[in-house]
mmCIF file with all atom_site columns, C-alpha atoms in Angstrom:
data_model
loop_
_atom_site.group_PDB
_atom_site.id
_atom_site.type_symbol
_atom_site.label_atom_id
_atom_site.label_alt_id
_atom_site.label_comp_id
_atom_site.label_asym_id
_atom_site.label_entity_id
_atom_site.label_seq_id
_atom_site.pdbx_PDB_ins_code
_atom_site.Cartn_x
_atom_site.Cartn_y
_atom_site.Cartn_z
_atom_site.occupancy
_atom_site.B_iso_or_equiv
_atom_site.pdbx_formal_charge
_atom_site.auth_seq_id
_atom_site.auth_comp_id
_atom_site.auth_asym_id
_atom_site.auth_atom_id
_atom_site.pdbx_PDB_model_num
ATOM 1   C CA . MET A 1 1   ? 59.746 201.225 39.132 1.00 85.00 ? 1   MET A CA 1
ATOM 2   C CA . LYS A 1 2   ? 59.243 200.219 42.729 1.00 89.00 ? 2   LYS A CA 1
ATOM 3   C CA . ASN A 1 3   ? 55.473 200.454 42.345 1.00 90.00 ? 3   ASN A CA 1
ATOM 4   C CA . LEU A 1 4   ? 55.563 198.267 39.210 1.00 91.00 ? 4   LEU A CA 1
ATOM 5   C CA . LEU A 1 5   ? 57.566 195.582 41.016 1.00 92.00 ? 5   LEU A CA 1
ATOM 6   C CA . LEU A 1 6   ? 55.195 195.769 43.974 1.00 93.00 ? 6   LEU A CA 1
ATOM 7   C CA . GLY A 1 7   ? 52.221 195.384 41.607 1.00 93.00 ? 7   GLY A CA 1
ATOM 8   C CA . PHE A 1 8   ? 53.754 192.276 40.003 1.00 94.00 ? 8   PHE A CA 1
ATOM 9   C CA . LEU A 1 9   ? 54.462 190.816 43.438 1.00 95.00 ? 9   LEU A CA 1
ATOM 10  C CA . ILE A 1 10  ? 50.879 191.410 44.567 1.00 95.00 ? 10  ILE A CA 1
ATOM 11  C CA . ILE A 1 11  ? 49.512 189.853 41.362 1.00 95.00 ? 11  ILE A CA 1
ATOM 12  C CA . GLY A 1 12  ? 51.912 186.915 41.786 1.00 95.00 ? 12  GLY A CA 1
ATOM 13  C CA . VAL A 1 13  ? 50.877 186.345 45.403 1.00 95.00 ? 13  VAL A CA 1
ATOM 14  C CA . MET A 1 14  ? 47.199 186.527 44.411 1.00 96.00 ? 14  MET A CA 1
ATOM 15  C CA . GLY A 1 15  ? 47.830 184.048 41.597 1.00 95.00 ? 15  GLY A CA 1
ATOM 16  C CA . LEU A 1 16  ? 49.586 181.659 43.971 1.00 96.00 ? 16  LEU A CA 1
ATOM 17  C CA . ALA A 1 17  ? 46.735 182.024 46.475 1.00 95.00 ? 17  ALA A CA 1
ATOM 18  C CA . LEU A 1 18  ? 44.210 181.192 43.746 1.00 96.00 ? 18  LEU A CA 1
ATOM 19  C CA . TRP A 1 19  ? 46.267 178.185 42.612 1.00 96.00 ? 19  TRP A CA 1
ATOM 20  C CA . THR A 1 20  ? 46.625 176.984 46.228 1.00 96.00 ? 20  THR A CA 1
ATOM 21  C CA . TYR A 1 21  ? 42.874 177.315 46.781 1.00 94.00 ? 21  TYR A CA 1
ATOM 22  C CA . SER A 1 22  ? 42.072 175.343 43.628 1.00 95.00 ? 22  SER A CA 1
ATOM 23  C CA . GLU A 1 23  ? 44.585 172.608 44.521 1.00 96.00 ? 23  GLU A CA 1
ATOM 24  C CA . ASN A 1 24  ? 43.122 172.406 48.019 1.00 96.00 ? 24  ASN A CA 1
ATOM 25  C CA . TYR A 1 25  ? 39.623 172.033 46.544 1.00 95.00 ? 25  TYR A CA 1
ATOM 26  C CA . VAL A 1 26  ? 40.765 169.322 44.107 1.00 96.00 ? 26  VAL A CA 1
ATOM 27  C CA . THR A 1 27  ? 42.564 167.478 46.924 1.00 97.00 ? 27  THR A CA 1
ATOM 28  C CA . LYS A 1 28  ? 39.479 167.540 49.160 1.00 97.00 ? 28  LYS A CA 1
ATOM 29  C CA . GLN A 1 29  ? 37.346 166.275 46.284 1.00 96.00 ? 29  GLN A CA 1
ATOM 30  C CA . SER A 1 30  ? 39.830 163.450 45.617 1.00 97.00 ? 30  SER A CA 1
ATOM 31  C CA . LEU A 1 31  ? 39.848 162.491 49.304 1.00 97.00 ? 31  LEU A CA 1
ATOM 32  C CA . ASP A 1 32  ? 36.037 162.403 49.317 1.00 97.00 ? 32  ASP A CA 1
ATOM 33  C CA . GLU A 1 33  ? 36.105 160.142 46.253 1.00 97.00 ? 33  GLU A CA 1
ATOM 34  C CA . ILE A 1 34  ? 38.606 157.842 47.983 1.00 98.00 ? 34  ILE A CA 1
ATOM 35  C CA . VAL A 1 35  ? 36.359 157.607 51.045 1.00 97.00 ? 35  VAL A CA 1
ATOM 36  C CA . GLN A 1 36  ? 33.361 156.792 48.835 1.00 97.00 ? 36  GLN A CA 1
ATOM 37  C CA . LEU A 1 37  ? 35.344 154.167 46.906 1.00 97.00 ? 37  LEU A CA 1
ATOM 38  C CA . ASN A 1 38  ? 36.501 152.560 50.158 1.00 97.00 ? 38  ASN A CA 1
ATOM 39  C CA . LYS A 1 39  ? 32.867 152.404 51.309 1.00 98.00 ? 39  LYS A CA 1
ATOM 40  C CA . ASN A 1 40  ? 31.875 150.797 48.001 1.00 97.00 ? 40  ASN A CA 1
ATOM 41  C CA . ILE A 1 41  ? 34.711 148.268 48.327 1.00 97.00 ? 41  ILE A CA 1
ATOM 42  C CA . ALA A 1 42  ? 33.624 147.416 51.876 1.00 97.00 ? 42  ALA A CA 1
ATOM 43  C CA . LYS A 1 43  ? 30.021 146.906 50.716 1.00 98.00 ? 43  LYS A CA 1
ATOM 44  C CA . ALA A 1 44  ? 31.168 144.728 47.805 1.00 97.00 ? 44  ALA A CA 1
ATOM 45  C CA . ARG A 1 45  ? 33.337 142.611 50.116 1.00 98.00 ? 45  ARG A CA 1
ATOM 46  C CA . SER A 1 46  ? 30.421 142.210 52.503 1.00 97.00 ? 46  SER A CA 1
ATOM 47  C CA . ARG A 1 47  ? 28.146 141.092 49.653 1.00 97.00 ? 47  ARG A CA 1
ATOM 48  C CA . LEU A 1 48  ? 30.855 138.716 48.460 1.00 97.00 ? 48  LEU A CA 1
ATOM 49  C CA . ARG A 1 49  ? 31.133 137.145 51.922 1.00 97.00 ? 49  ARG A CA 1
ATOM 50  C CA . VAL A 1 50  ? 27.362 136.638 51.986 1.00 97.00 ? 50  VAL A CA 1
ATOM 51  C CA . LEU A 1 51  ? 27.385 135.123 48.500 1.00 97.00 ? 51  LEU A CA 1
ATOM 52  C CA . ASN A 1 52  ? 30.255 132.788 49.415 1.00 97.00 ? 52  ASN A CA 1
ATOM 53  C CA . ALA A 1 53  ? 28.366 131.676 52.518 1.00 97.00 ? 53  ALA A CA 1
ATOM 54  C CA . GLU A 1 54  ? 25.216 131.052 50.470 1.00 97.00 ? 54  GLU A CA 1
ATOM 55  C CA . TRP A 1 55  ? 27.233 129.151 47.864 1.00 96.00 ? 55  TRP A CA 1
ATOM 56  C CA . ALA A 1 56  ? 28.817 126.973 50.539 1.00 96.00 ? 56  ALA A CA 1
ATOM 57  C CA . TYR A 1 57  ? 25.402 126.348 52.078 1.00 96.00 ? 57  TYR A CA 1
ATOM 58  C CA . LEU A 1 58  ? 23.814 125.419 48.747 1.00 96.00 ? 58  LEU A CA 1
ATOM 59  C CA . ASN A 1 59  ? 26.698 123.115 47.755 1.00 95.00 ? 59  ASN A CA 1
ATOM 60  C CA . ARG A 1 60  ? 26.703 120.971 50.885 1.00 95.00 ? 60  ARG A CA 1
ATOM 61  C CA . PRO A 1 61  ? 27.245 117.344 49.816 1.00 92.00 ? 61  PRO A CA 1
ATOM 62  C CA . GLU A 1 62  ? 24.303 116.027 51.856 1.00 94.00 ? 62  GLU A CA 1
ATOM 63  C CA . ARG A 1 63  ? 21.966 118.610 50.280 1.00 94.00 ? 63  ARG A CA 1
ATOM 64  C CA . LEU A 1 64  ? 23.187 117.846 46.774 1.00 89.00 ? 64  LEU A CA 1
ATOM 65  C CA . SER A 1 65  ? 22.824 114.096 47.269 1.00 87.00 ? 65  SER A CA 1
ATOM 66  C CA . LYS A 1 66  ? 19.226 114.628 48.465 1.00 91.00 ? 66  LYS A CA 1
ATOM 67  C CA . LEU A 1 67  ? 18.508 116.726 45.378 1.00 89.00 ? 67  LEU A CA 1
ATOM 68  C CA . VAL A 1 68  ? 20.050 114.106 43.108 1.00 86.00 ? 68  VAL A CA 1
ATOM 69  C CA . ASN A 1 69  ? 17.981 111.361 44.709 1.00 87.00 ? 69  ASN A CA 1
ATOM 70  C CA . ALA A 1 70  ? 14.797 113.431 44.547 1.00 89.00 ? 70  ALA A CA 1
ATOM 71  C CA . ASN A 1 71  ? 15.284 114.316 40.869 1.00 88.00 ? 71  ASN A CA 1
ATOM 72  C CA . PHE A 1 72  ? 16.932 111.135 39.627 1.00 86.00 ? 72  PHE A CA 1
ATOM 73  C CA . ASP A 1 73  ? 14.085 110.254 37.253 1.00 86.00 ? 73  ASP A CA 1
ATOM 74  C CA . GLU A 1 74  ? 14.393 113.565 35.404 1.00 87.00 ? 74  GLU A CA 1
ATOM 75  C CA . LEU A 1 75  ? 18.116 114.258 35.535 1.00 84.00 ? 75  LEU A CA 1
ATOM 76  C CA . LYS A 1 76  ? 19.671 110.760 35.621 1.00 83.00 ? 76  LYS A CA 1
ATOM 77  C CA . LEU A 1 77  ? 22.642 112.088 37.618 1.00 79.00 ? 77  LEU A CA 1
ATOM 78  C CA . LEU A 1 78  ? 25.195 109.604 38.921 1.00 79.00 ? 78  LEU A CA 1
ATOM 79  C CA . GLU A 1 79  ? 28.145 109.957 41.253 1.00 78.00 ? 79  GLU A CA 1
ATOM 80  C CA . LEU A 1 80  ? 31.370 110.731 39.448 1.00 81.00 ? 80  LEU A CA 1
ATOM 81  C CA . THR A 1 81  ? 33.920 107.969 39.963 1.00 85.00 ? 81  THR A CA 1
ATOM 82  C CA . SER A 1 82  ? 37.168 106.928 38.340 1.00 84.00 ? 82  SER A CA 1
ATOM 83  C CA . LYS A 1 83  ? 35.236 104.422 36.211 1.00 84.00 ? 83  LYS A CA 1
ATOM 84  C CA . HIS A 1 84  ? 33.746 107.324 34.252 1.00 83.00 ? 84  HIS A CA 1
ATOM 85  C CA . PHE A 1 85  ? 37.145 108.308 32.826 1.00 87.00 ? 85  PHE A CA 1
ATOM 86  C CA . ALA A 1 86  ? 38.910 106.598 29.937 1.00 84.00 ? 86  ALA A CA 1
ATOM 87  C CA . GLY A 1 87  ? 42.358 105.143 30.339 1.00 85.00 ? 87  GLY A CA 1
ATOM 88  C CA . LEU A 1 88  ? 45.341 106.543 28.489 1.00 84.00 ? 88  LEU A CA 1
ATOM 89  C CA . GLU A 1 89  ? 45.370 103.587 26.096 1.00 84.00 ? 89  GLU A CA 1
ATOM 90  C CA . GLN A 1 90  ? 41.782 104.377 25.025 1.00 84.00 ? 90  GLN A CA 1
ATOM 91  C CA . ILE A 1 91  ? 42.503 107.953 23.934 1.00 83.00 ? 91  ILE A CA 1
ATOM 92  C CA . PRO A 1 92  ? 42.979 108.217 20.156 1.00 80.00 ? 92  PRO A CA 1
ATOM 93  C CA . PHE A 1 93  ? 45.983 110.271 19.116 1.00 78.00 ? 93  PHE A CA 1
ATOM 94  C CA . ARG A 1 94  ? 46.159 112.308 15.926 1.00 74.00 ? 94  ARG A CA 1
ATOM 95  C CA . SER A 1 95  ? 47.554 110.503 12.900 1.00 75.00 ? 95  SER A CA 1
ATOM 96  C CA . PRO A 1 96  ? 50.656 112.085 11.357 1.00 76.00 ? 96  PRO A CA 1
ATOM 97  C CA . GLY A 1 97  ? 48.957 112.594 7.959  1.00 74.00 ? 97  GLY A CA 1
ATOM 98  C CA . ILE A 1 98  ? 46.118 114.790 9.215  1.00 71.00 ? 98  ILE A CA 1
ATOM 99  C CA . GLU A 1 99  ? 46.476 118.515 8.520  1.00 71.00 ? 99  GLU A CA 1
ATOM 100 C CA . PRO A 1 100 ? 45.528 121.085 11.171 1.00 66.00 ? 100 PRO A CA 1
ATOM 101 C CA . MET A 1 101 ? 42.116 122.692 10.679 1.00 67.00 ? 101 MET A CA 1
ATOM 102 C CA . VAL A 1 102 ? 43.291 126.194 11.666 1.00 65.00 ? 102 VAL A CA 1
ATOM 103 C CA . ASP A 1 103 ? 45.348 128.380 9.363  1.00 61.00 ? 103 ASP A CA 1
ATOM 104 C CA . GLU A 1 104 ? 48.531 129.697 11.008 1.00 59.00 ? 104 GLU A CA 1
ATOM 105 C CA . ALA A 1 105 ? 47.963 133.111 9.432  1.00 58.00 ? 105 ALA A CA 1
ATOM 106 C CA . GLU A 1 106 ? 44.965 133.665 11.719 1.00 58.00 ? 106 GLU A CA 1
ATOM 107 C CA . PHE A 1 107 ? 47.238 133.678 14.756 1.00 58.00 ? 107 PHE A CA 1
ATOM 108 C CA . ASN A 1 108 ? 50.081 135.705 13.252 1.00 57.00 ? 108 ASN A CA 1
ATOM 109 C CA . ASN A 1 109 ? 48.018 138.823 12.489 1.00 57.00 ? 109 ASN A CA 1
ATOM 110 C CA . THR A 1 110 ? 48.716 141.561 14.987 1.00 62.00 ? 110 THR A CA 1
ATOM 111 C CA . ILE A 1 111 ? 46.639 144.593 15.772 1.00 63.00 ? 111 ILE A CA 1
ATOM 112 C CA . ASP A 1 112 ? 48.342 147.902 16.445 1.00 62.00 ? 112 ASP A CA 1
ATOM 113 C CA . VAL A 1 113 ? 46.666 149.726 19.297 1.00 60.00 ? 113 VAL A CA 1
ATOM 114 C CA . PRO A 1 114 ? 47.295 153.470 19.324 1.00 55.00 ? 114 PRO A CA 1
#
């Protein structure tokens, strides 16, 4: 009886050692993935900073005004001022007799996601 109990204990300890080893391996692999993801995030942030700097450089007002002046014949671009917007009194509002073009049933259908 004592030998049987000792055998179960040895098998149990070996099983726990195997489980501990596998958990240790999975943990190390997860930590390596985290390090790699942090490196990827750092690279992406660096690229984003470069792209933001390029965007700011390309959208300088003096550069854009030179481009507009150089390509005015083709593009016919003008400066945007308040004169280009309509006043509130010029905006037509919907008449009460006009029916909506969209059926309400289109918005009431729900989709069940499993």
